[in-house]
PDB file of C-alpha atoms in Angstrom:
ATOM      1  CA  MET A  22       0.000   0.000   0.000  1.00 51.00           C
ATOM      2  CA  MET A  23       1.388   3.361  -0.968  1.00 51.00           C
ATOM      3  CA  GLU A  24       1.416   5.374   2.201  1.00 57.00           C
ATOM      4  CA  ALA A  25       0.200   8.954   1.896  1.00 62.00           C
ATOM      5  CA  THR A  26       2.279  11.367   3.908  1.00 63.00           C
ATOM      6  CA  GLU A  27       2.246  15.036   4.744  1.00 65.00           C
ATOM      7  CA  VAL A  28       4.803  17.331   6.345  1.00 66.00           C
ATOM      8  CA  ASP A  29       3.911  19.449   9.379  1.00 66.00           C
ATOM      9  CA  GLU A  30       5.167  22.986  10.153  1.00 76.00           C
ATOM     10  CA  SER A  31       8.330  21.653  11.799  1.00 77.00           C
ATOM     11  CA  GLY A  32       9.263  19.574   8.751  1.00 72.00           C
ATOM     12  CA  VAL A  33       8.332  16.195  10.277  1.00 70.00           C
ATOM     13  CA  GLU A  34       6.732  13.780   7.828  1.00 70.00           C
ATOM     14  CA  TYR A  35       3.693  11.833   9.083  1.00 60.00           C
ATOM     15  CA  SER A  36       1.222   9.351   7.632  1.00 64.00           C
ATOM     16  CA  THR A  37      -2.249  10.540   6.657  1.00 71.00           C
ATOM     17  CA  GLU A  38      -3.606   6.997   6.430  1.00 81.00           C
ATOM     18  CA  ASP A  39      -4.939   4.980   9.312  1.00 88.00           C
ATOM     19  CA  ILE A  40      -6.238   1.492  10.145  1.00 90.00           C
ATOM     20  CA  VAL A  41      -9.580   2.200   8.442  1.00 93.00           C
ATOM     21  CA  ASP A  42      -7.806   3.114   5.189  1.00 93.00           C
ATOM     22  CA  GLU A  43      -5.776  -0.068   5.435  1.00 92.00           C
ATOM     23  CA  ALA A  44      -8.859  -2.235   6.059  1.00 92.00           C
ATOM     24  CA  LEU A  45     -10.629  -0.704   3.045  1.00 94.00           C
ATOM     25  CA  PHE A  46      -7.525  -0.969   0.862  1.00 93.00           C
ATOM     26  CA  TYR A  47      -7.055  -4.686   1.607  1.00 90.00           C
ATOM     27  CA  TYR A  48     -10.760  -5.613   1.797  1.00 91.00           C
ATOM     28  CA  LYS A  49     -11.022  -7.099  -1.693  1.00 90.00           C
ATOM     29  CA  THR A  50      -7.759  -8.989  -1.316  1.00 87.00           C
ATOM     30  CA  ASN A  51      -8.823 -10.390   2.049  1.00 85.00           C
ATOM     31  CA  MET A  52     -12.171 -11.458   0.582  1.00 86.00           C
ATOM     32  CA  LEU A  53     -10.462 -13.472  -2.131  1.00 84.00           C
ATOM     33  CA  CYS A  54      -8.038 -15.210   0.218  1.00 80.00           C
ATOM     34  CA  ARG A  55      -8.804 -18.279   2.289  1.00 75.00           C
ATOM     35  CA  THR A  56      -6.175 -17.438   4.875  1.00 76.00           C
ATOM     36  CA  PHE A  57      -5.348 -14.390   6.928  1.00 75.00           C
ATOM     37  CA  ALA A  58      -1.952 -14.067   8.577  1.00 76.00           C
ATOM     38  CA  MET A  59      -2.587 -12.953  12.149  1.00 77.00           C
ATOM     39  CA  LYS A  60       0.582 -11.259  13.393  1.00 79.00           C
ATOM     40  CA  GLY A  61      -0.669  -8.827  16.005  1.00 78.00           C
ATOM     41  CA  ALA A  62      -3.333  -6.520  17.370  1.00 78.00           C
ATOM     42  CA  ALA A  63      -3.546  -4.451  14.165  1.00 83.00           C
ATOM     43  CA  ASP A  64      -4.359  -7.601  12.171  1.00 84.00           C
ATOM     44  CA  ARG A  65      -7.140  -8.433  14.621  1.00 82.00           C
ATOM     45  CA  LEU A  66      -8.576  -4.946  14.182  1.00 85.00           C
ATOM     46  CA  ILE A  67      -8.373  -5.254  10.397  1.00 89.00           C
ATOM     47  CA  LEU A  68     -10.215  -8.581  10.611  1.00 86.00           C
ATOM     48  CA  PHE A  69     -12.912  -6.938  12.758  1.00 86.00           C
ATOM     49  CA  LEU A  70     -13.233  -4.064  10.261  1.00 90.00           C
ATOM     50  CA  THR A  71     -13.223  -6.443   7.291  1.00 90.00           C
ATOM     51  CA  HIS A  72     -16.141  -8.327   8.864  1.00 88.00           C
ATOM     52  CA  TYR A  73     -17.964  -5.023   9.381  1.00 91.00           C
ATOM     53  CA  ILE A  74     -17.265  -3.863   5.796  1.00 94.00           C
ATOM     54  CA  HIS A  75     -18.571  -7.164   4.450  1.00 93.00           C
ATOM     55  CA  THR A  76     -21.746  -6.902   6.538  1.00 91.00           C
ATOM     56  CA  ALA A  77     -22.247  -3.281   5.403  1.00 94.00           C
ATOM     57  CA  ILE A  78     -21.793  -4.120   1.718  1.00 95.00           C
ATOM     58  CA  LYS A  79     -24.363  -6.907   1.968  1.00 93.00           C
ATOM     59  CA  ARG A  80     -26.880  -4.400   3.376  1.00 93.00           C
ATOM     60  CA  ILE A  81     -26.080  -1.648   0.829  1.00 93.00           C
ATOM     61  CA  VAL A  82     -26.449  -3.706  -2.370  1.00 94.00           C
ATOM     62  CA  GLY A  83     -29.118  -2.163  -4.594  1.00 94.00           C
ATOM     63  CA  LEU A  84     -29.499   1.049  -2.561  1.00 95.00           C
ATOM     64  CA  LYS A  85     -29.065   4.637  -3.683  1.00 95.00           C
ATOM     65  CA  PRO A  86     -26.552   6.880  -1.813  1.00 95.00           C
ATOM     66  CA  LYS A  87     -29.072   8.453   0.624  1.00 95.00           C
ATOM     67  CA  GLU A  88     -30.549   5.064   1.551  1.00 96.00           C
ATOM     68  CA  ALA A  89     -27.071   3.563   1.900  1.00 95.00           C
ATOM     69  CA  LYS A  90     -25.989   6.376   4.229  1.00 95.00           C
ATOM     70  CA  ALA A  91     -29.054   5.762   6.410  1.00 95.00           C
ATOM     71  CA  VAL A  92     -28.081   2.093   6.636  1.00 94.00           C
ATOM     72  CA  ILE A  93     -24.516   2.968   7.674  1.00 92.00           C
ATOM     73  CA  VAL A  94     -25.735   5.409  10.321  1.00 91.00           C
ATOM     74  CA  ALA A  95     -28.125   2.768  11.679  1.00 91.00           C
ATOM     75  CA  MET A  96     -25.356   0.155  11.690  1.00 88.00           C
ATOM     76  CA  GLN A  97     -23.261   2.395  13.919  1.00 81.00           C
ATOM     77  CA  THR A  98     -25.524   1.492  16.834  1.00 77.00           C
ATOM     78  CA  GLU A  99     -27.297  -1.676  15.697  1.00 78.00           C
ATOM     79  CA  TYR A 100     -24.158  -3.625  14.692  1.00 71.00           C
ATOM     80  CA  SER A 101     -23.087  -4.315  18.240  1.00 69.00           C
ATOM     81  CA  ILE A 102     -21.214  -7.597  17.838  1.00 72.00           C
ATOM     82  CA  MET A 103     -17.866  -7.459  19.597  1.00 73.00           C
ATOM     83  CA  PRO A 104     -14.787  -9.561  18.853  1.00 72.00           C
ATOM     84  CA  LEU A 105     -15.056 -11.598  22.072  1.00 68.00           C
ATOM     85  CA  ASP A 106     -18.791 -12.294  21.631  1.00 70.00           C
ATOM     86  CA  LYS A 107     -19.778 -15.854  20.820  1.00 71.00           C
ATOM     87  CA  GLY A 108     -21.664 -14.583  17.757  1.00 73.00           C
ATOM     88  CA  PHE A 109     -18.517 -13.113  16.202  1.00 75.00           C
ATOM     89  CA  PRO A 110     -17.244 -15.739  13.731  1.00 73.00           C
ATOM     90  CA  PHE A 111     -13.563 -14.998  14.390  1.00 72.00           C
ATOM     91  CA  SER A 112     -13.655 -14.618  18.181  1.00 70.00           C
ATOM     92  CA  VAL A 113     -10.973 -17.300  18.572  1.00 67.00           C
ATOM     93  CA  PHE A 114      -8.384 -14.796  17.302  1.00 69.00           C
ATOM     94  CA  PHE A 115      -9.280 -12.342  20.034  1.00 68.00           C
ATOM     95  CA  THR A 116      -8.793 -14.802  22.903  1.00 63.00           C
ATOM     96  CA  ILE A 117      -5.029 -14.913  22.427  1.00 57.00           C
ATOM     97  CA  GLY A 118      -3.068 -14.355  25.623  1.00 58.00           C
ATOM     98  CA  GLY A 119      -5.874 -15.545  27.882  1.00 61.00           C
ATOM     99  CA  LEU A 120      -8.200 -12.695  26.949  1.00 63.00           C
ATOM    100  CA  THR A 121     -11.803 -13.810  27.401  1.00 65.00           C
ATOM    101  CA  LEU A 122     -15.138 -12.072  27.690  1.00 64.00           C
ATOM    102  CA  GLU A 123     -15.130 -12.853  31.416  1.00 70.00           C
ATOM    103  CA  SER A 124     -11.621 -11.414  31.946  1.00 73.00           C
ATOM    104  CA  VAL A 125     -12.496  -8.030  30.437  1.00 74.00           C
ATOM    105  CA  THR A 126     -13.824  -5.409  32.857  1.00 80.00           C
ATOM    106  CA  GLU A 127     -17.064  -3.525  32.236  1.00 82.00           C
ATOM    107  CA  GLU A 128     -15.062  -0.326  31.789  1.00 86.00           C
ATOM    108  CA  GLU A 129     -12.897  -1.956  29.088  1.00 79.00           C
ATOM    109  CA  LYS A 130     -15.995  -3.335  27.339  1.00 78.00           C
ATOM    110  CA  GLU A 131     -17.621   0.105  27.376  1.00 82.00           C
ATOM    111  CA  ARG A 132     -14.444   1.790  26.132  1.00 84.00           C
ATOM    112  CA  PHE A 133     -14.065  -0.693  23.263  1.00 81.00           C
ATOM    113  CA  SER A 134     -17.762  -0.374  22.473  1.00 81.00           C
ATOM    114  CA  GLU A 135     -17.398   3.398  22.056  1.00 86.00           C
ATOM    115  CA  TYR A 136     -14.170   2.985  20.075  1.00 86.00           C
ATOM    116  CA  SER A 137     -15.717   0.403  17.763  1.00 83.00           C
ATOM    117  CA  LYS A 138     -18.782   2.627  17.258  1.00 86.00           C
ATOM    118  CA  GLN A 139     -16.472   5.408  16.047  1.00 89.00           C
ATOM    119  CA  LEU A 140     -14.548   2.940  13.877  1.00 89.00           C
ATOM    120  CA  ARG A 141     -17.748   1.581  12.314  1.00 89.00           C
ATOM    121  CA  TYR A 142     -19.052   5.057  11.506  1.00 91.00           C
ATOM    122  CA  GLU A 143     -15.769   6.280  10.014  1.00 93.00           C
ATOM    123  CA  CYS A 144     -15.271   3.046   8.093  1.00 94.00           C
ATOM    124  CA  GLY A 145     -18.853   3.132   6.823  1.00 94.00           C
ATOM    125  CA  MET A 146     -18.610   6.735   5.595  1.00 95.00           C
ATOM    126  CA  ARG A 147     -15.329   6.043   3.785  1.00 95.00           C
ATOM    127  CA  LEU A 148     -16.819   2.853   2.340  1.00 96.00           C
ATOM    128  CA  LEU A 149     -19.738   4.844   0.921  1.00 96.00           C
ATOM    129  CA  GLU A 150     -17.315   7.290  -0.710  1.00 96.00           C
ATOM    130  CA  LYS A 151     -15.555   4.404  -2.428  1.00 95.00           C
ATOM    131  CA  MET A 152     -18.700   2.484  -3.390  1.00 95.00           C
ATOM    132  CA  PHE A 153     -20.437   5.520  -4.911  1.00 95.00           C
ATOM    133  CA  ALA A 154     -17.374   7.197  -6.469  1.00 94.00           C
ATOM    134  CA  PHE A 155     -18.288   5.532  -9.785  1.00 93.00           C
ATOM    135  CA  PRO A 156     -21.932   4.439  -9.420  1.00 92.00           C
ATOM    136  CA  GLU A 157     -23.806   2.206 -11.805  1.00 93.00           C
ATOM    137  CA  GLU A 158     -26.209   3.755 -14.362  1.00 93.00           C
ATOM    138  CA  ASP A 159     -29.172   3.227 -12.021  1.00 94.00           C
ATOM    139  CA  GLY A 160     -27.423   5.177  -9.231  1.00 93.00           C
ATOM    140  CA  THR A 161     -26.570   2.150  -7.090  1.00 94.00           C
ATOM    141  CA  ALA A 162     -23.100   1.365  -5.764  1.00 94.00           C
ATOM    142  CA  SER A 163     -20.308   0.201  -8.051  1.00 94.00           C
ATOM    143  CA  LYS A 164     -20.487  -3.466  -8.964  1.00 93.00           C
ATOM    144  CA  PHE A 165     -16.767  -3.694  -8.244  1.00 92.00           C
ATOM    145  CA  TRP A 166     -17.682  -3.404  -4.561  1.00 94.00           C
ATOM    146  CA  THR A 167     -21.109  -5.029  -4.449  1.00 92.00           C
ATOM    147  CA  LEU A 168     -19.973  -8.244  -6.092  1.00 90.00           C
ATOM    148  CA  PHE A 169     -18.180  -9.102  -2.828  1.00 90.00           C
ATOM    149  CA  ALA A 170     -21.533  -9.339  -1.026  1.00 90.00           C
ATOM    150  CA  LYS A 171     -21.848 -12.843  -2.471  1.00 87.00           C
ATOM    151  CA  HIS A 172     -18.475 -14.019  -1.134  1.00 84.00           C
ATOM    152  CA  LYS A 173     -17.915 -15.554   2.261  1.00 82.00           C
ATOM    153  CA  LEU A 174     -15.289 -13.879   4.405  1.00 77.00           C
ATOM    154  CA  LEU A 175     -12.482 -16.443   4.722  1.00 70.00           C
ATOM    155  CA  SER A 176     -15.205 -19.074   4.349  1.00 59.00           C
ATOM    156  CA  HIS A 177     -15.603 -18.621   8.131  1.00 49.00           C
ATOM    157  CA  ASP A 178     -12.976 -21.373   8.384  1.00 42.00           C
ATOM    158  CA  CYS A 179     -10.066 -19.062   9.140  1.00 41.00           C
ATOM    159  CA  LEU A 180      -7.388 -21.434   7.981  1.00 40.00           C
ATOM    160  CA  LEU A 181      -4.086 -19.986   9.042  1.00 40.00           C
ATOM    161  CA  TYR A 182      -1.042 -20.961   7.018  1.00 37.00           C
ATOM    162  CA  THR A 183       2.094 -21.571   8.999  1.00 35.00           C
ATOM    163  CA  SER A 184       5.489 -22.477   7.645  1.00 36.00           C
ATOM    164  CA  ASP A 185       5.805 -25.233  10.288  1.00 35.00           C
ATOM    165  CA  ALA A 186       2.686 -26.966   8.983  1.00 38.00           C
ATOM    166  CA  ALA A 187       3.953 -26.671   5.415  1.00 38.00           C
ATOM    167  CA  ASP A 188       7.302 -28.217   6.338  1.00 39.00           C
ATOM    168  CA  GLU A 189       5.630 -31.360   7.676  1.00 37.00           C
ATOM    169  CA  GLU A 190       3.916 -32.322   4.427  1.00 40.00           C
ATOM    170  CA  ASP A 191       5.039 -32.669   0.826  1.00 40.00           C
ATOM    171  CA  SER A 192       2.244 -30.364  -0.390  1.00 37.00           C
ATOM    172  CA  VAL A 193       0.204 -27.415   0.794  1.00 38.00           C
ATOM    173  CA  ASP A 194      -3.509 -26.902   0.077  1.00 40.00           C
ATOM    174  CA  LEU A 195      -3.964 -23.292  -1.009  1.00 40.00           C
ATOM    175  CA  GLY A 196      -7.734 -23.610  -1.281  1.00 42.00           C
ATOM    176  CA  GLY A 197      -9.945 -24.051  -4.304  1.00 41.00           C
ATOM    177  CA  GLY A 198      -8.575 -27.541  -4.867  1.00 41.00           C
ATOM    178  CA  ARG A 199      -5.136 -26.306  -5.879  1.00 41.00           C
ATOM    179  CA  ILE A 200      -2.266 -28.297  -4.420  1.00 41.00           C
ATOM    180  CA  ILE A 201       1.288 -27.063  -4.730  1.00 43.00           C
ATOM    181  CA  LYS A 202       3.785 -29.899  -4.635  1.00 46.00           C
ATOM    182  CA  LYS A 203       7.078 -29.247  -2.966  1.00 45.00           C
ATOM    183  CA  LYS A 204      10.190 -30.055  -4.911  1.00 52.00           C
ATOM    184  CA  LYS A 205      12.131 -33.038  -3.627  1.00 54.00           C
ATOM    185  CA  GLN A 206      15.585 -32.081  -2.507  1.00 54.00           C
TER     186      GLN A 206
END
């Protein structure tokens, strides 16, 4: 991803992109992949945002910009699923390090709830900008975004590729029935 930067008054260069930009930039790529390399907290947040983006796109398909904006605003409060909730399909990735729903204090839950509400709103507004930048003839969102409403996010399997697992076998399943054979040494 090409990082956009600006220079402040003192001559220090800083990034103008954030985690929401990154989640939107990699959304289509993540939708086409069967695996997602989980390396840290930022990856967990991108997975959370990717799930939200996917849910939003499914609800926006066929809507005009005003209707789509109303859906996004409503989702800010109605989409209340949290990463540690049992209903969140990827909650296993958020329990790393012994973190569980029971181990999180009410204050932490409330703080994350407010943070995620802000994230959802900002992500939704930026998503609308992208989806309606080049609308279809009937005024609905671009098909290059809405076509992903039909895809499953990581097939809800969340297969994580590790080099250790690949070293144990003579082939690696990359999904879609494609098997890559390792060369014999």
